[in-house]
């Protein structure tokens, strides 16, 4: 994990939940953590880290993740045993 990915991890775990974080940065972080990526129909995508599966919908047409998506990413990372 490089410094940009560490920064993304810190942002995901920051309080309050940030209002602007590009979804692509979250995906890059998941991949850097060794996630398997499973593309679904349309905007659906799933990630598997440490045998934990997280299901998400990519935001569209915006590129910014919504607060609930960032919260879901945080919950997924916690279930997978990832902390900042």
mmCIF file of N, CA and C in Angstrom:
data_model
loop_
_atom_site.group_PDB
_atom_site.id
_atom_site.type_symbol
_atom_site.label_atom_id
_atom_site.label_comp_id
_atom_site.label_asym_id
_atom_site.label_seq_id
_atom_site.Cartn_x
_atom_site.Cartn_y
_atom_site.Cartn_z
ATOM 1 N N UNK A 1 0.856 -1.171 0.000
ATOM 2 C CA UNK A 1 0.000 0.000 0.000
ATOM 3 C C UNK A 1 0.904 1.236 0.000
ATOM 4 N N UNK A 2 0.633 2.142 -0.936
ATOM 5 C CA UNK A 2 1.449 3.349 -1.005
ATOM 6 C C UNK A 2 0.830 4.471 -0.164
ATOM 7 N N UNK A 3 1.470 5.640 -0.173
ATOM 8 C CA UNK A 3 1.021 6.740 0.689
ATOM 9 C C UNK A 3 -0.357 7.262 0.286
ATOM 10 N N UNK A 4 -0.677 7.271 -0.998
ATOM 11 C CA UNK A 4 -2.003 7.730 -1.434
ATOM 12 C C UNK A 4 -3.088 6.787 -0.921
ATOM 13 N N UNK A 5 -2.806 5.503 -0.962
ATOM 14 C CA UNK A 5 -3.780 4.518 -0.486
ATOM 15 C C UNK A 5 -3.928 4.589 1.030
ATOM 16 N N UNK A 6 -2.833 4.848 1.740
ATOM 17 C CA UNK A 6 -2.917 5.025 3.201
ATOM 18 C C UNK A 6 -3.772 6.236 3.542
ATOM 19 N N UNK A 7 -3.603 7.311 2.763
ATOM 20 C CA UNK A 7 -4.397 8.527 2.970
ATOM 21 C C UNK A 7 -5.884 8.231 2.741
ATOM 22 N N UNK A 8 -6.202 7.466 1.700
ATOM 23 C CA UNK A 8 -7.589 7.083 1.437
ATOM 24 C C UNK A 8 -8.144 6.285 2.609
ATOM 25 N N UNK A 9 -7.361 5.361 3.140
ATOM 26 C CA UNK A 9 -7.787 4.564 4.292
ATOM 27 C C UNK A 9 -8.074 5.468 5.490
ATOM 28 N N UNK A 10 -7.216 6.449 5.730
ATOM 29 C CA UNK A 10 -7.421 7.382 6.835
ATOM 30 C C UNK A 10 -8.691 8.200 6.631
ATOM 31 N N UNK A 11 -8.944 8.618 5.393
ATOM 32 C CA UNK A 11 -10.147 9.400 5.096
ATOM 33 C C UNK A 11 -11.396 8.554 5.342
ATOM 34 N N UNK A 12 -11.375 7.297 4.928
ATOM 35 C CA UNK A 12 -12.531 6.415 5.129
ATOM 36 C C UNK A 12 -12.845 6.261 6.619
ATOM 37 N N UNK A 13 -11.818 6.218 7.457
ATOM 38 C CA UNK A 13 -12.019 6.028 8.889
ATOM 39 C C UNK A 13 -12.108 7.339 9.663
ATOM 40 N N UNK A 14 -12.111 8.471 8.979
ATOM 41 C CA UNK A 14 -12.182 9.758 9.671
ATOM 42 C C UNK A 14 -13.609 10.030 10.145
ATOM 43 N N UNK A 15 -13.711 10.887 11.150
ATOM 44 C CA UNK A 15 -15.004 11.308 11.691
ATOM 45 C C UNK A 15 -15.061 12.821 11.611
ATOM 46 N N UNK A 16 -16.106 13.404 11.134
ATOM 47 C CA UNK A 16 -17.269 12.775 10.526
ATOM 48 C C UNK A 16 -16.927 12.193 9.159
ATOM 49 N N UNK A 17 -17.842 11.421 8.641
ATOM 50 C CA UNK A 17 -17.630 10.807 7.328
ATOM 51 C C UNK A 17 -17.507 11.918 6.299
ATOM 52 N N UNK A 18 -16.470 11.879 5.464
ATOM 53 C CA UNK A 18 -16.272 12.956 4.491
ATOM 54 C C UNK A 18 -17.375 12.988 3.438
ATOM 55 N N UNK A 19 -17.612 14.171 2.919
ATOM 56 C CA UNK A 19 -18.636 14.340 1.897
ATOM 57 C C UNK A 19 -18.104 14.204 0.494
ATOM 58 N N UNK A 20 -16.786 14.184 0.358
ATOM 59 C CA UNK A 20 -16.231 14.061 -0.994
ATOM 60 C C UNK A 20 -15.003 13.154 -0.978
ATOM 61 N N UNK A 21 -15.164 12.042 -1.635
ATOM 62 C CA UNK A 21 -14.073 11.091 -1.846
ATOM 63 C C UNK A 21 -14.410 10.351 -3.131
ATOM 64 N N UNK A 22 -13.500 10.351 -4.056
ATOM 65 C CA UNK A 22 -13.762 9.689 -5.330
ATOM 66 C C UNK A 22 -13.848 8.180 -5.126
ATOM 67 N N UNK A 23 -14.890 7.599 -5.704
ATOM 68 C CA UNK A 23 -15.102 6.159 -5.573
ATOM 69 C C UNK A 23 -13.897 5.381 -6.089
ATOM 70 N N UNK A 24 -13.284 5.869 -7.148
ATOM 71 C CA UNK A 24 -12.132 5.183 -7.740
ATOM 72 C C UNK A 24 -11.017 4.985 -6.711
ATOM 73 N N UNK A 25 -10.819 5.959 -5.831
ATOM 74 C CA UNK A 25 -9.786 5.835 -4.797
ATOM 75 C C UNK A 25 -10.100 4.690 -3.838
ATOM 76 N N UNK A 26 -11.376 4.491 -3.543
ATOM 77 C CA UNK A 26 -11.779 3.389 -2.667
ATOM 78 C C UNK A 26 -11.494 2.060 -3.353
ATOM 79 N N UNK A 27 -11.836 1.969 -4.632
ATOM 80 C CA UNK A 27 -11.567 0.730 -5.378
ATOM 81 C C UNK A 27 -10.073 0.436 -5.437
ATOM 82 N N UNK A 28 -9.261 1.457 -5.687
ATOM 83 C CA UNK A 28 -7.803 1.276 -5.760
ATOM 84 C C UNK A 28 -7.276 0.778 -4.408
ATOM 85 N N UNK A 29 -7.808 1.319 -3.315
ATOM 86 C CA UNK A 29 -7.415 0.866 -1.980
ATOM 87 C C UNK A 29 -7.758 -0.605 -1.785
ATOM 88 N N UNK A 30 -8.983 -0.998 -2.145
ATOM 89 C CA UNK A 30 -9.386 -2.394 -1.992
ATOM 90 C C UNK A 30 -8.437 -3.317 -2.758
ATOM 91 N N UNK A 31 -8.108 -2.959 -3.981
ATOM 92 C CA UNK A 31 -7.211 -3.787 -4.803
ATOM 93 C C UNK A 31 -5.817 -3.842 -4.171
ATOM 94 N N UNK A 32 -5.350 -2.708 -3.645
ATOM 95 C CA UNK A 32 -4.038 -2.679 -2.992
ATOM 96 C C UNK A 32 -4.009 -3.577 -1.761
ATOM 97 N N UNK A 33 -5.159 -3.764 -1.146
ATOM 98 C CA UNK A 33 -5.260 -4.651 0.021
ATOM 99 C C UNK A 33 -5.410 -6.108 -0.378
ATOM 100 N N UNK A 34 -5.382 -6.375 -1.674
ATOM 101 C CA UNK A 34 -5.438 -7.751 -2.163
ATOM 102 C C UNK A 34 -6.830 -8.248 -2.484
ATOM 103 N N UNK A 35 -7.755 -7.341 -2.705
ATOM 104 C CA UNK A 35 -9.138 -7.743 -2.961
ATOM 105 C C UNK A 35 -9.289 -8.429 -4.308
ATOM 106 N N UNK A 36 -10.148 -9.437 -4.320
ATOM 107 C CA UNK A 36 -10.626 -10.007 -5.572
ATOM 108 C C UNK A 36 -11.810 -9.149 -5.999
ATOM 109 N N UNK A 37 -11.855 -8.778 -7.274
ATOM 110 C CA UNK A 37 -12.918 -7.917 -7.785
ATOM 111 C C UNK A 37 -13.858 -8.761 -8.642
ATOM 112 N N UNK A 38 -15.148 -8.649 -8.364
ATOM 113 C CA UNK A 38 -16.162 -9.371 -9.132
ATOM 114 C C UNK A 38 -17.106 -8.326 -9.725
ATOM 115 N N UNK A 39 -17.032 -8.177 -11.035
ATOM 116 C CA UNK A 39 -17.893 -7.214 -11.723
ATOM 117 C C UNK A 39 -19.287 -7.808 -11.858
ATOM 118 N N UNK A 40 -20.288 -7.007 -11.520
ATOM 119 C CA UNK A 40 -21.670 -7.436 -11.661
ATOM 120 C C UNK A 40 -22.323 -6.717 -12.822
ATOM 121 N N UNK A 41 -23.633 -6.762 -12.857
ATOM 122 C CA UNK A 41 -24.382 -6.063 -13.895
ATOM 123 C C UNK A 41 -24.390 -4.563 -13.610
ATOM 124 N N UNK A 42 -24.284 -3.778 -14.661
ATOM 125 C CA UNK A 42 -24.361 -2.330 -14.523
ATOM 126 C C UNK A 42 -23.285 -1.788 -13.611
ATOM 127 N N UNK A 43 -23.705 -1.096 -12.561
ATOM 128 C CA UNK A 43 -22.751 -0.451 -11.656
ATOM 129 C C UNK A 43 -22.397 -1.324 -10.454
ATOM 130 N N UNK A 44 -22.864 -2.545 -10.432
ATOM 131 C CA UNK A 44 -22.591 -3.429 -9.294
ATOM 132 C C UNK A 44 -21.171 -3.965 -9.346
ATOM 133 N N UNK A 45 -20.565 -4.030 -8.177
ATOM 134 C CA UNK A 45 -19.226 -4.590 -8.053
ATOM 135 C C UNK A 45 -19.091 -5.174 -6.648
ATOM 136 N N UNK A 46 -18.397 -6.286 -6.547
ATOM 137 C CA UNK A 46 -18.146 -6.926 -5.251
ATOM 138 C C UNK A 46 -16.645 -7.076 -5.063
ATOM 139 N N UNK A 47 -16.241 -7.029 -3.820
ATOM 140 C CA UNK A 47 -14.836 -7.203 -3.459
ATOM 141 C C UNK A 47 -14.758 -8.253 -2.360
ATOM 142 N N UNK A 48 -13.708 -9.055 -2.407
ATOM 143 C CA UNK A 48 -13.479 -10.043 -1.355
ATOM 144 C C UNK A 48 -12.084 -9.799 -0.789
ATOM 145 N N UNK A 49 -12.051 -9.523 0.515
ATOM 146 C CA UNK A 49 -10.794 -9.333 1.248
ATOM 147 C C UNK A 49 -10.861 -10.219 2.480
ATOM 148 N N UNK A 50 -9.867 -11.064 2.687
ATOM 149 C CA UNK A 50 -9.804 -11.952 3.857
ATOM 150 C C UNK A 50 -11.107 -12.735 4.048
ATOM 151 N N UNK A 51 -11.618 -13.279 2.959
ATOM 152 C CA UNK A 51 -12.843 -14.078 2.950
ATOM 153 C C UNK A 51 -14.102 -13.310 3.342
ATOM 154 N N UNK A 52 -14.029 -12.000 3.367
ATOM 155 C CA UNK A 52 -15.209 -11.155 3.601
ATOM 156 C C UNK A 52 -15.609 -10.539 2.271
ATOM 157 N N UNK A 53 -16.902 -10.562 1.984
ATOM 158 C CA UNK A 53 -17.391 -10.026 0.720
ATOM 159 C C UNK A 53 -18.147 -8.730 0.957
ATOM 160 N N UNK A 54 -17.822 -7.734 0.149
ATOM 161 C CA UNK A 54 -18.532 -6.462 0.194
ATOM 162 C C UNK A 54 -19.162 -6.192 -1.157
ATOM 163 N N UNK A 55 -20.451 -5.904 -1.163
ATOM 164 C CA UNK A 55 -21.185 -5.610 -2.392
ATOM 165 C C UNK A 55 -21.472 -4.115 -2.445
ATOM 166 N N UNK A 56 -21.189 -3.513 -3.589
ATOM 167 C CA UNK A 56 -21.342 -2.077 -3.741
ATOM 168 C C UNK A 56 -21.945 -1.745 -5.094
ATOM 169 N N UNK A 57 -22.478 -0.539 -5.192
ATOM 170 C CA UNK A 57 -22.894 0.051 -6.455
ATOM 171 C C UNK A 57 -22.003 1.255 -6.689
ATOM 172 N N UNK A 58 -21.350 1.295 -7.826
ATOM 173 C CA UNK A 58 -20.534 2.465 -8.145
ATOM 174 C C UNK A 58 -21.460 3.670 -8.329
ATOM 175 N N UNK A 59 -21.041 4.818 -7.815
ATOM 176 C CA UNK A 59 -21.869 6.005 -8.013
ATOM 177 C C UNK A 59 -21.868 6.413 -9.483
ATOM 178 N N UNK A 60 -23.018 6.881 -9.940
ATOM 179 C CA UNK A 60 -23.098 7.375 -11.310
ATOM 180 C C UNK A 60 -24.257 8.342 -11.398
ATOM 181 N N UNK A 61 -24.216 9.353 -12.156
ATOM 182 C CA UNK A 61 -23.129 9.713 -13.061
ATOM 183 C C UNK A 61 -21.975 10.409 -12.354
ATOM 184 N N UNK A 62 -22.122 10.696 -11.050
ATOM 185 C CA UNK A 62 -21.040 11.355 -10.319
ATOM 186 C C UNK A 62 -19.864 10.401 -10.116
ATOM 187 N N UNK A 63 -18.735 10.974 -9.794
ATOM 188 C CA UNK A 63 -17.555 10.160 -9.481
ATOM 189 C C UNK A 63 -17.316 10.097 -7.977
ATOM 190 N N UNK A 64 -17.988 10.969 -7.229
ATOM 191 C CA UNK A 64 -17.813 11.037 -5.781
ATOM 192 C C UNK A 64 -18.667 9.978 -5.093
ATOM 193 N N UNK A 65 -18.076 9.333 -4.091
ATOM 194 C CA UNK A 65 -18.827 8.374 -3.277
ATOM 195 C C UNK A 65 -19.729 9.145 -2.322
ATOM 196 N N UNK A 66 -20.902 8.634 -2.108
ATOM 197 C CA UNK A 66 -21.824 9.234 -1.147
ATOM 198 C C UNK A 66 -21.402 8.801 0.260
ATOM 199 N N UNK A 67 -21.868 9.527 1.251
ATOM 200 C CA UNK A 67 -21.470 9.218 2.635
ATOM 201 C C UNK A 67 -21.823 7.778 3.022
ATOM 202 N N UNK A 68 -22.986 7.312 2.618
ATOM 203 C CA UNK A 68 -23.367 5.943 2.989
ATOM 204 C C UNK A 68 -22.455 4.923 2.320
ATOM 205 N N UNK A 69 -21.931 5.227 1.124
ATOM 206 C CA UNK A 69 -21.008 4.309 0.457
ATOM 207 C C UNK A 69 -19.671 4.269 1.198
ATOM 208 N N UNK A 70 -19.242 5.410 1.684
ATOM 209 C CA UNK A 70 -17.990 5.457 2.459
ATOM 210 C C UNK A 70 -18.184 4.702 3.776
ATOM 211 N N UNK A 71 -19.343 4.881 4.411
ATOM 212 C CA UNK A 71 -19.646 4.149 5.650
ATOM 213 C C UNK A 71 -19.669 2.642 5.385
ATOM 214 N N UNK A 72 -20.270 2.227 4.270
ATOM 215 C CA UNK A 72 -20.299 0.805 3.917
ATOM 216 C C UNK A 72 -18.895 0.274 3.651
ATOM 217 N N UNK A 73 -18.040 1.087 3.020
ATOM 218 C CA UNK A 73 -16.649 0.684 2.769
ATOM 219 C C UNK A 73 -15.917 0.501 4.096
ATOM 220 N N UNK A 74 -16.156 1.410 5.037
ATOM 221 C CA UNK A 74 -15.530 1.305 6.363
ATOM 222 C C UNK A 74 -15.972 0.029 7.061
ATOM 223 N N UNK A 75 -17.273 -0.240 7.041
ATOM 224 C CA UNK A 75 -17.796 -1.454 7.670
ATOM 225 C C UNK A 75 -17.205 -2.714 7.036
ATOM 226 N N UNK A 76 -17.098 -2.702 5.711
ATOM 227 C CA UNK A 76 -16.510 -3.837 4.994
ATOM 228 C C UNK A 76 -15.060 -4.047 5.418
ATOM 229 N N UNK A 77 -14.297 -2.958 5.477
ATOM 230 C CA UNK A 77 -12.884 -3.078 5.868
ATOM 231 C C UNK A 77 -12.757 -3.588 7.303
ATOM 232 N N UNK A 78 -13.606 -3.127 8.179
ATOM 233 C CA UNK A 78 -13.565 -3.614 9.574
ATOM 234 C C UNK A 78 -13.857 -5.107 9.639
ATOM 235 N N UNK A 79 -14.877 -5.555 8.894
ATOM 236 C CA UNK A 79 -15.201 -6.993 8.860
ATOM 237 C C UNK A 79 -14.035 -7.802 8.322
ATOM 238 N N UNK A 80 -13.271 -7.204 7.390
ATOM 239 C CA UNK A 80 -12.131 -7.894 6.777
ATOM 240 C C UNK A 80 -10.875 -7.781 7.648
ATOM 241 N N UNK A 81 -10.973 -7.077 8.764
ATOM 242 C CA UNK A 81 -9.819 -6.957 9.669
ATOM 243 C C UNK A 81 -8.828 -5.882 9.280
ATOM 244 N N UNK A 82 -9.274 -4.905 8.493
ATOM 245 C CA UNK A 82 -8.394 -3.811 8.050
ATOM 246 C C UNK A 82 -8.720 -2.566 8.860
ATOM 247 N N UNK A 83 -7.693 -1.989 9.463
ATOM 248 C CA UNK A 83 -7.835 -0.744 10.232
ATOM 249 C C UNK A 83 -6.685 0.182 9.838
ATOM 250 N N UNK A 84 -6.887 1.487 10.019
ATOM 251 C CA UNK A 84 -5.785 2.420 9.662
ATOM 252 C C UNK A 84 -4.605 2.293 10.601
#
